[in-house]
Amino acid sequence: MNLRKYITLTRAGMMESLHFRTSAFVTILGNMIYLVIIYYLWKAIYASTGTGIVNGMTFEATMIYLVLATALFYFMEMYLVWNMGRDIQSGGIVLKLIRPMSFKKYMFFSCSGSFVMSFFMTFVPTALIVYFVTNGAIYLGSNLLFFIISVIFGLLINFYVDFFVGTICLYTESVWGINIMKEVVVLLLSGASIPLAFFPESLRNVVMVLPFQAIYNTPLNLLIRHNLNNFDRITMIGIQLFWVVILSIITSLFWKKAVRQITVNGG
Amino acid sequence: MEKIITLNDVTKEFKVLNRKEGLRGSIKDLFSRDYNIVRAVCNISMEVSRGEIVGYLGPNGAGKSTTIKMMTGVLEPTSGEILVNGMVPYIKRTQNAQNIGVVFGQRSQLWWALPVIESFNILKDIYQVSDRNYSDMMELYTSLVDIEDILHKPVRQLSLGQRTLSDILAAFLHNPSTVFLDEPTIGLDVSMKGKIRKLVKALNKEKNTTVILTTHDMGDVDALCRRIVIIDKGSLLYDNDIENLKGFFGSYRTVKVRLGREAEELTKENLKRLANELQQKLLDTHPEVNSLTAISNESWIDVLVHEDEIDIMKVVNSIQEHYKIYDLKLEEISTESVIRKIYEGEMQ
Ligand SMILES: Nc1ncnc2c1ncn2[C@@H]1O[C@H](COP(=O)(O)OP(=O)(O)O)[C@@H](O)[C@H]1O
Ligand SMILES: [Mg+2]
C-alpha cells in the first residue's frame, strides 16, 4: 500500500480544519458549558448519597473521567454518518466513488486530518489541565503508551461503527433519525456520558461484550486507573484489536453489498 | 483503431418508490412496496476510439448522466456489458478510476476551503503522478490558459467559470485515457465557454485523450465534436459524424436577421416574443409552409426554412414587408436546429 496516497488526505483534512477555526471555538465553548452542567449534576448526585464514594469512585475520579471522556468525544466525533448521509442524498458521493481507492479508506483518511488536529487542540490541552489541576491524578508512565495505542484502536472502532450506520443510509436515504439513534446508543453504551462503574451489574455485563465500550471506556481506564497490571492492559487492548478486525470485515462486506444498489441522485 | 470504450446493449433501470402525499402518506411510504421501474438507459450500444471527442447529446432526462455514471463504474448496469480500457468499470472501479477523469458541471471535486494548487497537489498524490509528469502537465496548462491568479485562491472564492476551469484541469491532471465532461459549460458566459472549448480541444490533441462530452450548448458541439451520439428517453437515436447529420437536412437553410437598430438592446424575452411574432406572421402569409420556425439566438433571429417548401427569397421579402431588416445572413442549417429537429422526431 502506497502510504503517500492516503497521508495526503490526512494533510488535506488538517489544512481544512485550520480553515474552520471559528467552528473549533464554538465546539470548545459548547464543551465548557457541558462540563459545567455535569459538574453540578454529579455534585448533586454525590451530595444526595451522603457518602464520598459511589460505586467505588470518588467525586474527583468521576469528574476526571468525565472531563477526559468529553475531550475524547470531541476528538473522535467526525460527523461521518451525517456526511455520508448528505453525500448519498445529494448524489455528491459520486465524486468520492471516482477516486482510485476504496471508499472506506477515502473516508477514513479524509477524516483523519481533523483527528490529528483536534487531538492536539482539544484533547492534549484538556489532559494537561486535568493533570495540573488535580496534582498528578494522571500519572506519567507506561500507561501513556498503552493509552495512545488504545486511542487509535478506539478511533478505528468508532469509525467502523459510524461507517456501518452511514452505509444503512444507502437503503433508507434518511439520516437524521438514524444518526440520533446511533449517537444515543454509542454515548450511553461506550461509557462516554456515564462511567460504566455506575451501570447495574446486569447491564454492565451486556455492555462489556459489545464493541462500544472499547471506544471510550478502554482508553480512559488505561490512562487513569492506577491498579492495572500489564496483563490487564494487554487483555484490554487485545479485546479492542478483536473488535477492530471483526468490524473492519463486517463494514467491508456490508458496504460491498450496499453499494450495488446505490442510485446516485441528481445530475 | 484502438477501442477505449465499448457499450453492448446496456440498460439501466431505477426502482423508484411511488410516494404518497402528506404526512399520512409519508408514514404509509415506510411500509410501501409500491415501486415504479424507471428505465433511464435502454439497450444502448456504441464504441469509442482513443482520441475521439464524442458529443453525447439529448434533452433533459434522456439518460446521459446515467450512462456516464455507468462508464465511470459508479452505477452497475441492469443488463448489458461495458468495457472501459478493457475493464468492466463496475467491478474494477478503483483501477478504472486511475485511467479516467470526470467533471460534473454542477459539482466540484476540489477541496472547497483550500487553494486550487493544494487540490492539485492532493490529486497528484492520490493518482500517484510522478513529479516529472506533474510539472510537464502544469507547464502545458500554463501555456494553454492563464491560471496564475486562480491557482492560489481558495476554491470557494472562485467564480463559477474559474471553478469549472480548475475542475477540468483537475480531471486531466493524471493524464487519464478518457475524460467524461457532464455539462461542463452550464451557466458560463460566452468568453469562459470559449476558453474551456479551446482548453479541451488542446488537451485532447496534445495528450490524445478521449473525451465524452454532454452539453446543451451546440456551440460546444460545433467547436469540439466530429462525432455525435444522440439519445432520448434512454434510447439511441443517432450515432454518426456531425456532417453526415447535416446532410440529412441539406435542403434546410437558416436566414439570420436582425430587426431594427435596437436589436442589441432588446431583452431576451422581448427578442423571443419578436421571434414568435415573426414566425406567426410568416406562417400566416404562406399557408403552404409547415416546417418554418423562427427562434431567437443571441441578438439574432434564426428563421429555419425548408427550401423544398418555399424559396428563400420569398421568405426574406415577407420579412421585409413586416419589419425593417437591419442585418441579414444566410447559413447552412445550424447544429442547434438539427438537434432540435431530431428531438422533435423528424428523423425516422
Ligand atoms: N437516482 C435515480 N433514481 C431514480 N431515477 C433516476 C435517478 N437518476 C436518474 N433517474 C432518472 O433517469 C432518467 C435519466 O436521468 P439522467 O441520466 O440524469 O438524464 P440526463 O443526464 O440525460 O439529463 C430520468 O428520467 C431520471 O429521472
Ligand atoms: Mg445530466
PDB file of N, CA, C and O in Angstrom, chain A residues 110-154:
ATOM      1  N   SER A 110      -9.765  10.933   4.913  1.00  0.00           N
ATOM      2  CA  SER A 110     -10.262  12.309   4.856  1.00  0.00           C
ATOM      3  C   SER A 110     -10.617  12.816   6.250  1.00  0.00           C
ATOM      4  O   SER A 110     -10.450  13.988   6.556  1.00  0.00           O
ATOM      5  N   CYS A 111     -11.125  11.911   7.100  1.00  0.00           N
ATOM      6  CA  CYS A 111     -11.469  12.316   8.470  1.00  0.00           C
ATOM      7  C   CYS A 111     -10.227  12.439   9.336  1.00  0.00           C
ATOM      8  O   CYS A 111     -10.222  13.171  10.323  1.00  0.00           O
ATOM      9  N   SER A 112      -9.189  11.706   8.989  1.00  0.00           N
ATOM     10  CA  SER A 112      -8.068  11.560   9.915  1.00  0.00           C
ATOM     11  C   SER A 112      -7.347  12.880  10.185  1.00  0.00           C
ATOM     12  O   SER A 112      -6.770  13.054  11.252  1.00  0.00           O
ATOM     13  N   GLY A 113      -7.411  13.799   9.231  1.00  0.00           N
ATOM     14  CA  GLY A 113      -6.745  15.076   9.446  1.00  0.00           C
ATOM     15  C   GLY A 113      -7.333  15.826  10.618  1.00  0.00           C
ATOM     16  O   GLY A 113      -6.614  16.391  11.442  1.00  0.00           O
ATOM     17  N   SER A 114      -8.670  15.787  10.716  1.00  0.00           N
ATOM     18  CA  SER A 114      -9.282  16.527  11.819  1.00  0.00           C
ATOM     19  C   SER A 114      -9.045  15.798  13.143  1.00  0.00           C
ATOM     20  O   SER A 114      -9.021  16.431  14.196  1.00  0.00           O
ATOM     21  N   PHE A 115      -8.829  14.459  13.102  1.00  0.00           N
ATOM     22  CA  PHE A 115      -8.443  13.757  14.338  1.00  0.00           C
ATOM     23  C   PHE A 115      -7.145  14.330  14.873  1.00  0.00           C
ATOM     24  O   PHE A 115      -7.024  14.680  16.038  1.00  0.00           O
ATOM     25  N   VAL A 116      -6.171  14.388  13.986  1.00  0.00           N
ATOM     26  CA  VAL A 116      -4.847  14.838  14.409  1.00  0.00           C
ATOM     27  C   VAL A 116      -4.949  16.241  14.996  1.00  0.00           C
ATOM     28  O   VAL A 116      -4.434  16.522  16.071  1.00  0.00           O
ATOM     29  N   MET A 117      -5.690  17.109  14.268  1.00  0.00           N
ATOM     30  CA  MET A 117      -5.804  18.483  14.732  1.00  0.00           C
ATOM     31  C   MET A 117      -6.484  18.555  16.093  1.00  0.00           C
ATOM     32  O   MET A 117      -5.999  19.202  17.005  1.00  0.00           O
ATOM     33  N   SER A 118      -7.625  17.866  16.228  1.00  0.00           N
ATOM     34  CA  SER A 118      -8.364  18.051  17.475  1.00  0.00           C
ATOM     35  C   SER A 118      -7.706  17.285  18.618  1.00  0.00           C
ATOM     36  O   SER A 118      -7.884  17.640  19.773  1.00  0.00           O
ATOM     37  N   PHE A 119      -6.920  16.267  18.302  1.00  0.00           N
ATOM     38  CA  PHE A 119      -6.180  15.602  19.380  1.00  0.00           C
ATOM     39  C   PHE A 119      -5.251  16.607  20.047  1.00  0.00           C
ATOM     40  O   PHE A 119      -5.197  16.710  21.266  1.00  0.00           O
ATOM     41  N   PHE A 120      -4.563  17.368  19.217  1.00  0.00           N
ATOM     42  CA  PHE A 120      -3.627  18.336  19.787  1.00  0.00           C
ATOM     43  C   PHE A 120      -4.313  19.603  20.263  1.00  0.00           C
ATOM     44  O   PHE A 120      -3.841  20.257  21.178  1.00  0.00           O
ATOM     45  N   MET A 121      -5.445  19.949  19.642  1.00  0.00           N
ATOM     46  CA  MET A 121      -6.080  21.208  20.011  1.00  0.00           C
ATOM     47  C   MET A 121      -7.091  21.075  21.135  1.00  0.00           C
ATOM     48  O   MET A 121      -7.339  22.034  21.860  1.00  0.00           O
ATOM     49  N   THR A 122      -7.709  19.910  21.296  1.00  0.00           N
ATOM     50  CA  THR A 122      -8.647  19.791  22.418  1.00  0.00           C
ATOM     51  C   THR A 122      -8.237  18.730  23.439  1.00  0.00           C
ATOM     52  O   THR A 122      -8.246  19.002  24.630  1.00  0.00           O
ATOM     53  N   PHE A 123      -7.844  17.535  22.975  1.00  0.00           N
ATOM     54  CA  PHE A 123      -7.586  16.516  23.985  1.00  0.00           C
ATOM     55  C   PHE A 123      -6.344  16.806  24.818  1.00  0.00           C
ATOM     56  O   PHE A 123      -6.398  16.771  26.050  1.00  0.00           O
ATOM     57  N   VAL A 124      -5.232  17.076  24.175  1.00  0.00           N
ATOM     58  CA  VAL A 124      -3.985  17.293  24.913  1.00  0.00           C
ATOM     59  C   VAL A 124      -4.096  18.457  25.910  1.00  0.00           C
ATOM     60  O   VAL A 124      -3.753  18.290  27.088  1.00  0.00           O
ATOM     61  N   PRO A 125      -4.638  19.628  25.490  1.00  0.00           N
ATOM     62  CA  PRO A 125      -4.782  20.709  26.481  1.00  0.00           C
ATOM     63  C   PRO A 125      -5.665  20.307  27.665  1.00  0.00           C
ATOM     64  O   PRO A 125      -5.326  20.594  28.812  1.00  0.00           O
ATOM     65  N   THR A 126      -6.784  19.619  27.377  1.00  0.00           N
ATOM     66  CA  THR A 126      -7.666  19.214  28.475  1.00  0.00           C
ATOM     67  C   THR A 126      -6.919  18.295  29.439  1.00  0.00           C
ATOM     68  O   THR A 126      -6.981  18.464  30.664  1.00  0.00           O
ATOM     69  N   ALA A 127      -6.203  17.319  28.875  1.00  0.00           N
ATOM     70  CA  ALA A 127      -5.485  16.374  29.722  1.00  0.00           C
ATOM     71  C   ALA A 127      -4.434  17.102  30.570  1.00  0.00           C
ATOM     72  O   ALA A 127      -4.261  16.806  31.752  1.00  0.00           O
ATOM     73  N   LEU A 128      -3.777  18.086  29.962  1.00  0.00           N
ATOM     74  CA  LEU A 128      -2.763  18.836  30.707  1.00  0.00           C
ATOM     75  C   LEU A 128      -3.395  19.617  31.856  1.00  0.00           C
ATOM     76  O   LEU A 128      -2.883  19.635  32.976  1.00  0.00           O
ATOM     77  N   ILE A 129      -4.537  20.236  31.561  1.00  0.00           N
ATOM     78  CA  ILE A 129      -5.229  20.991  32.611  1.00  0.00           C
ATOM     79  C   ILE A 129      -5.606  20.054  33.757  1.00  0.00           C
ATOM     80  O   ILE A 129      -5.351  20.335  34.925  1.00  0.00           O
ATOM     81  N   VAL A 130      -6.186  18.902  33.394  1.00  0.00           N
ATOM     82  CA  VAL A 130      -6.560  17.939  34.429  1.00  0.00           C
ATOM     83  C   VAL A 130      -5.333  17.546  35.239  1.00  0.00           C
ATOM     84  O   VAL A 130      -5.364  17.482  36.471  1.00  0.00           O
ATOM     85  N   TYR A 131      -4.240  17.309  34.559  1.00  0.00           N
ATOM     86  CA  TYR A 131      -3.003  16.883  35.228  1.00  0.00           C
ATOM     87  C   TYR A 131      -2.556  17.916  36.263  1.00  0.00           C
ATOM     88  O   TYR A 131      -2.257  17.578  37.412  1.00  0.00           O
ATOM     89  N   PHE A 132      -2.563  19.173  35.860  1.00  0.00           N
ATOM     90  CA  PHE A 132      -2.071  20.201  36.781  1.00  0.00           C
ATOM     91  C   PHE A 132      -3.081  20.516  37.868  1.00  0.00           C
ATOM     92  O   PHE A 132      -2.728  20.684  39.026  1.00  0.00           O
ATOM     93  N   VAL A 133      -4.365  20.585  37.502  1.00  0.00           N
ATOM     94  CA  VAL A 133      -5.382  20.935  38.488  1.00  0.00           C
ATOM     95  C   VAL A 133      -5.466  19.870  39.588  1.00  0.00           C
ATOM     96  O   VAL A 133      -5.610  20.168  40.767  1.00  0.00           O
ATOM     97  N   THR A 134      -5.344  18.610  39.199  1.00  0.00           N
ATOM     98  CA  THR A 134      -5.503  17.532  40.184  1.00  0.00           C
ATOM     99  C   THR A 134      -4.184  17.121  40.806  1.00  0.00           C
ATOM    100  O   THR A 134      -4.115  16.140  41.525  1.00  0.00           O
ATOM    101  N   ASN A 135      -3.145  17.819  40.487  1.00  0.00           N
ATOM    102  CA  ASN A 135      -1.844  17.496  41.040  1.00  0.00           C
ATOM    103  C   ASN A 135      -1.402  16.063  40.740  1.00  0.00           C
ATOM    104  O   ASN A 135      -1.032  15.304  41.625  1.00  0.00           O
ATOM    105  N   GLY A 136      -1.524  15.693  39.465  1.00  0.00           N
ATOM    106  CA  GLY A 136      -0.954  14.413  39.052  1.00  0.00           C
ATOM    107  C   GLY A 136      -1.869  13.214  39.215  1.00  0.00           C
ATOM    108  O   GLY A 136      -1.413  12.101  39.423  1.00  0.00           O
ATOM    109  N   ALA A 137      -3.211  13.423  39.101  1.00  0.00           N
ATOM    110  CA  ALA A 137      -4.114  12.275  39.120  1.00  0.00           C
ATOM    111  C   ALA A 137      -3.869  11.390  37.895  1.00  0.00           C
ATOM    112  O   ALA A 137      -4.096  10.186  37.908  1.00  0.00           O
ATOM    113  N   ILE A 138      -3.442  12.002  36.790  1.00  0.00           N
ATOM    114  CA  ILE A 138      -2.987  11.211  35.652  1.00  0.00           C
ATOM    115  C   ILE A 138      -1.493  11.016  35.888  1.00  0.00           C
ATOM    116  O   ILE A 138      -0.751  11.975  35.970  1.00  0.00           O
ATOM    117  N   TYR A 139      -1.068   9.781  36.048  1.00  0.00           N
ATOM    118  CA  TYR A 139       0.363   9.612  36.302  1.00  0.00           C
ATOM    119  C   TYR A 139       1.085   9.347  34.991  1.00  0.00           C
ATOM    120  O   TYR A 139       0.491   8.892  33.996  1.00  0.00           O
ATOM    121  N   LEU A 140       2.328   9.692  34.939  1.00  0.00           N
ATOM    122  CA  LEU A 140       3.087   9.603  33.699  1.00  0.00           C
ATOM    123  C   LEU A 140       3.968   8.359  33.733  1.00  0.00           C
ATOM    124  O   LEU A 140       4.910   8.276  34.519  1.00  0.00           O
ATOM    125  N   GLY A 141       3.631   7.392  32.879  1.00  0.00           N
ATOM    126  CA  GLY A 141       4.422   6.163  32.851  1.00  0.00           C
ATOM    127  C   GLY A 141       4.058   5.368  31.620  1.00  0.00           C
ATOM    128  O   GLY A 141       3.592   5.938  30.630  1.00  0.00           O
ATOM    129  N   SER A 142       4.226   4.041  31.706  1.00  0.00           N
ATOM    130  CA  SER A 142       3.939   3.206  30.545  1.00  0.00           C
ATOM    131  C   SER A 142       2.458   3.288  30.169  1.00  0.00           C
ATOM    132  O   SER A 142       2.067   2.949  29.056  1.00  0.00           O
ATOM    133  N   ASN A 143       1.611   3.729  31.099  1.00  0.00           N
ATOM    134  CA  ASN A 143       0.182   3.860  30.784  1.00  0.00           C
ATOM    135  C   ASN A 143      -0.049   4.786  29.587  1.00  0.00           C
ATOM    136  O   ASN A 143      -0.988   4.598  28.826  1.00  0.00           O
ATOM    137  N   LEU A 144       0.833   5.764  29.414  1.00  0.00           N
ATOM    138  CA  LEU A 144       0.656   6.687  28.282  1.00  0.00           C
ATOM    139  C   LEU A 144       0.789   5.961  26.951  1.00  0.00           C
ATOM    140  O   LEU A 144       0.032   6.203  26.014  1.00  0.00           O
ATOM    141  N   LEU A 145       1.736   5.038  26.888  1.00  0.00           N
ATOM    142  CA  LEU A 145       1.933   4.268  25.662  1.00  0.00           C
ATOM    143  C   LEU A 145       0.697   3.415  25.368  1.00  0.00           C
ATOM    144  O   LEU A 145       0.168   3.417  24.248  1.00  0.00           O
ATOM    145  N   PHE A 146       0.220   2.701  26.417  1.00  0.00           N
ATOM    146  CA  PHE A 146      -0.979   1.881  26.232  1.00  0.00           C
ATOM    147  C   PHE A 146      -2.154   2.755  25.826  1.00  0.00           C
ATOM    148  O   PHE A 146      -2.961   2.390  24.985  1.00  0.00           O
ATOM    149  N   PHE A 147      -2.230   3.916  26.433  1.00  0.00           N
ATOM    150  CA  PHE A 147      -3.328   4.829  26.124  1.00  0.00           C
ATOM    151  C   PHE A 147      -3.312   5.227  24.641  1.00  0.00           C
ATOM    152  O   PHE A 147      -4.333   5.197  23.961  1.00  0.00           O
ATOM    153  N   ILE A 148      -2.129   5.580  24.144  1.00  0.00           N
ATOM    154  CA  ILE A 148      -2.034   6.016  22.748  1.00  0.00           C
ATOM    155  C   ILE A 148      -2.488   4.903  21.801  1.00  0.00           C
ATOM    156  O   ILE A 148      -3.310   5.126  20.894  1.00  0.00           O
ATOM    157  N   ILE A 149      -1.980   3.694  22.024  1.00  0.00           N
ATOM    158  CA  ILE A 149      -2.391   2.559  21.176  1.00  0.00           C
ATOM    159  C   ILE A 149      -3.899   2.376  21.270  1.00  0.00           C
ATOM    160  O   ILE A 149      -4.604   2.206  20.273  1.00  0.00           O
ATOM    161  N   SER A 150      -4.386   2.459  22.490  1.00  0.00           N
ATOM    162  CA  SER A 150      -5.790   2.214  22.742  1.00  0.00           C
ATOM    163  C   SER A 150      -6.680   3.287  22.107  1.00  0.00           C
ATOM    164  O   SER A 150      -7.775   2.995  21.626  1.00  0.00           O
ATOM    165  N   VAL A 151      -6.201   4.526  22.093  1.00  0.00           N
ATOM    166  CA  VAL A 151      -6.977   5.591  21.459  1.00  0.00           C
ATOM    167  C   VAL A 151      -7.083   5.340  19.955  1.00  0.00           C
ATOM    168  O   VAL A 151      -8.141   5.521  19.350  1.00  0.00           O
ATOM    169  N   ILE A 152      -5.992   4.887  19.367  1.00  0.00           N
ATOM    170  CA  ILE A 152      -6.025   4.620  17.927  1.00  0.00           C
ATOM    171  C   ILE A 152      -7.021   3.505  17.619  1.00  0.00           C
ATOM    172  O   ILE A 152      -7.838   3.620  16.698  1.00  0.00           O
ATOM    173  N   PHE A 153      -6.993   2.446  18.423  1.00  0.00           N
ATOM    174  CA  PHE A 153      -7.970   1.368  18.210  1.00  0.00           C
ATOM    175  C   PHE A 153      -9.389   1.868  18.464  1.00  0.00           C
ATOM    176  O   PHE A 153     -10.318   1.531  17.722  1.00  0.00           O
ATOM    177  N   GLY A 154      -9.541   2.673  19.524  1.00  0.00           N
ATOM    178  CA  GLY A 154     -10.859   3.214  19.835  1.00  0.00           C
ATOM    179  C   GLY A 154     -11.399   4.048  18.677  1.00  0.00           C
ATOM    180  O   GLY A 154     -12.564   3.955  18.295  1.00  0.00           O
TER     181      GLY A 154
END
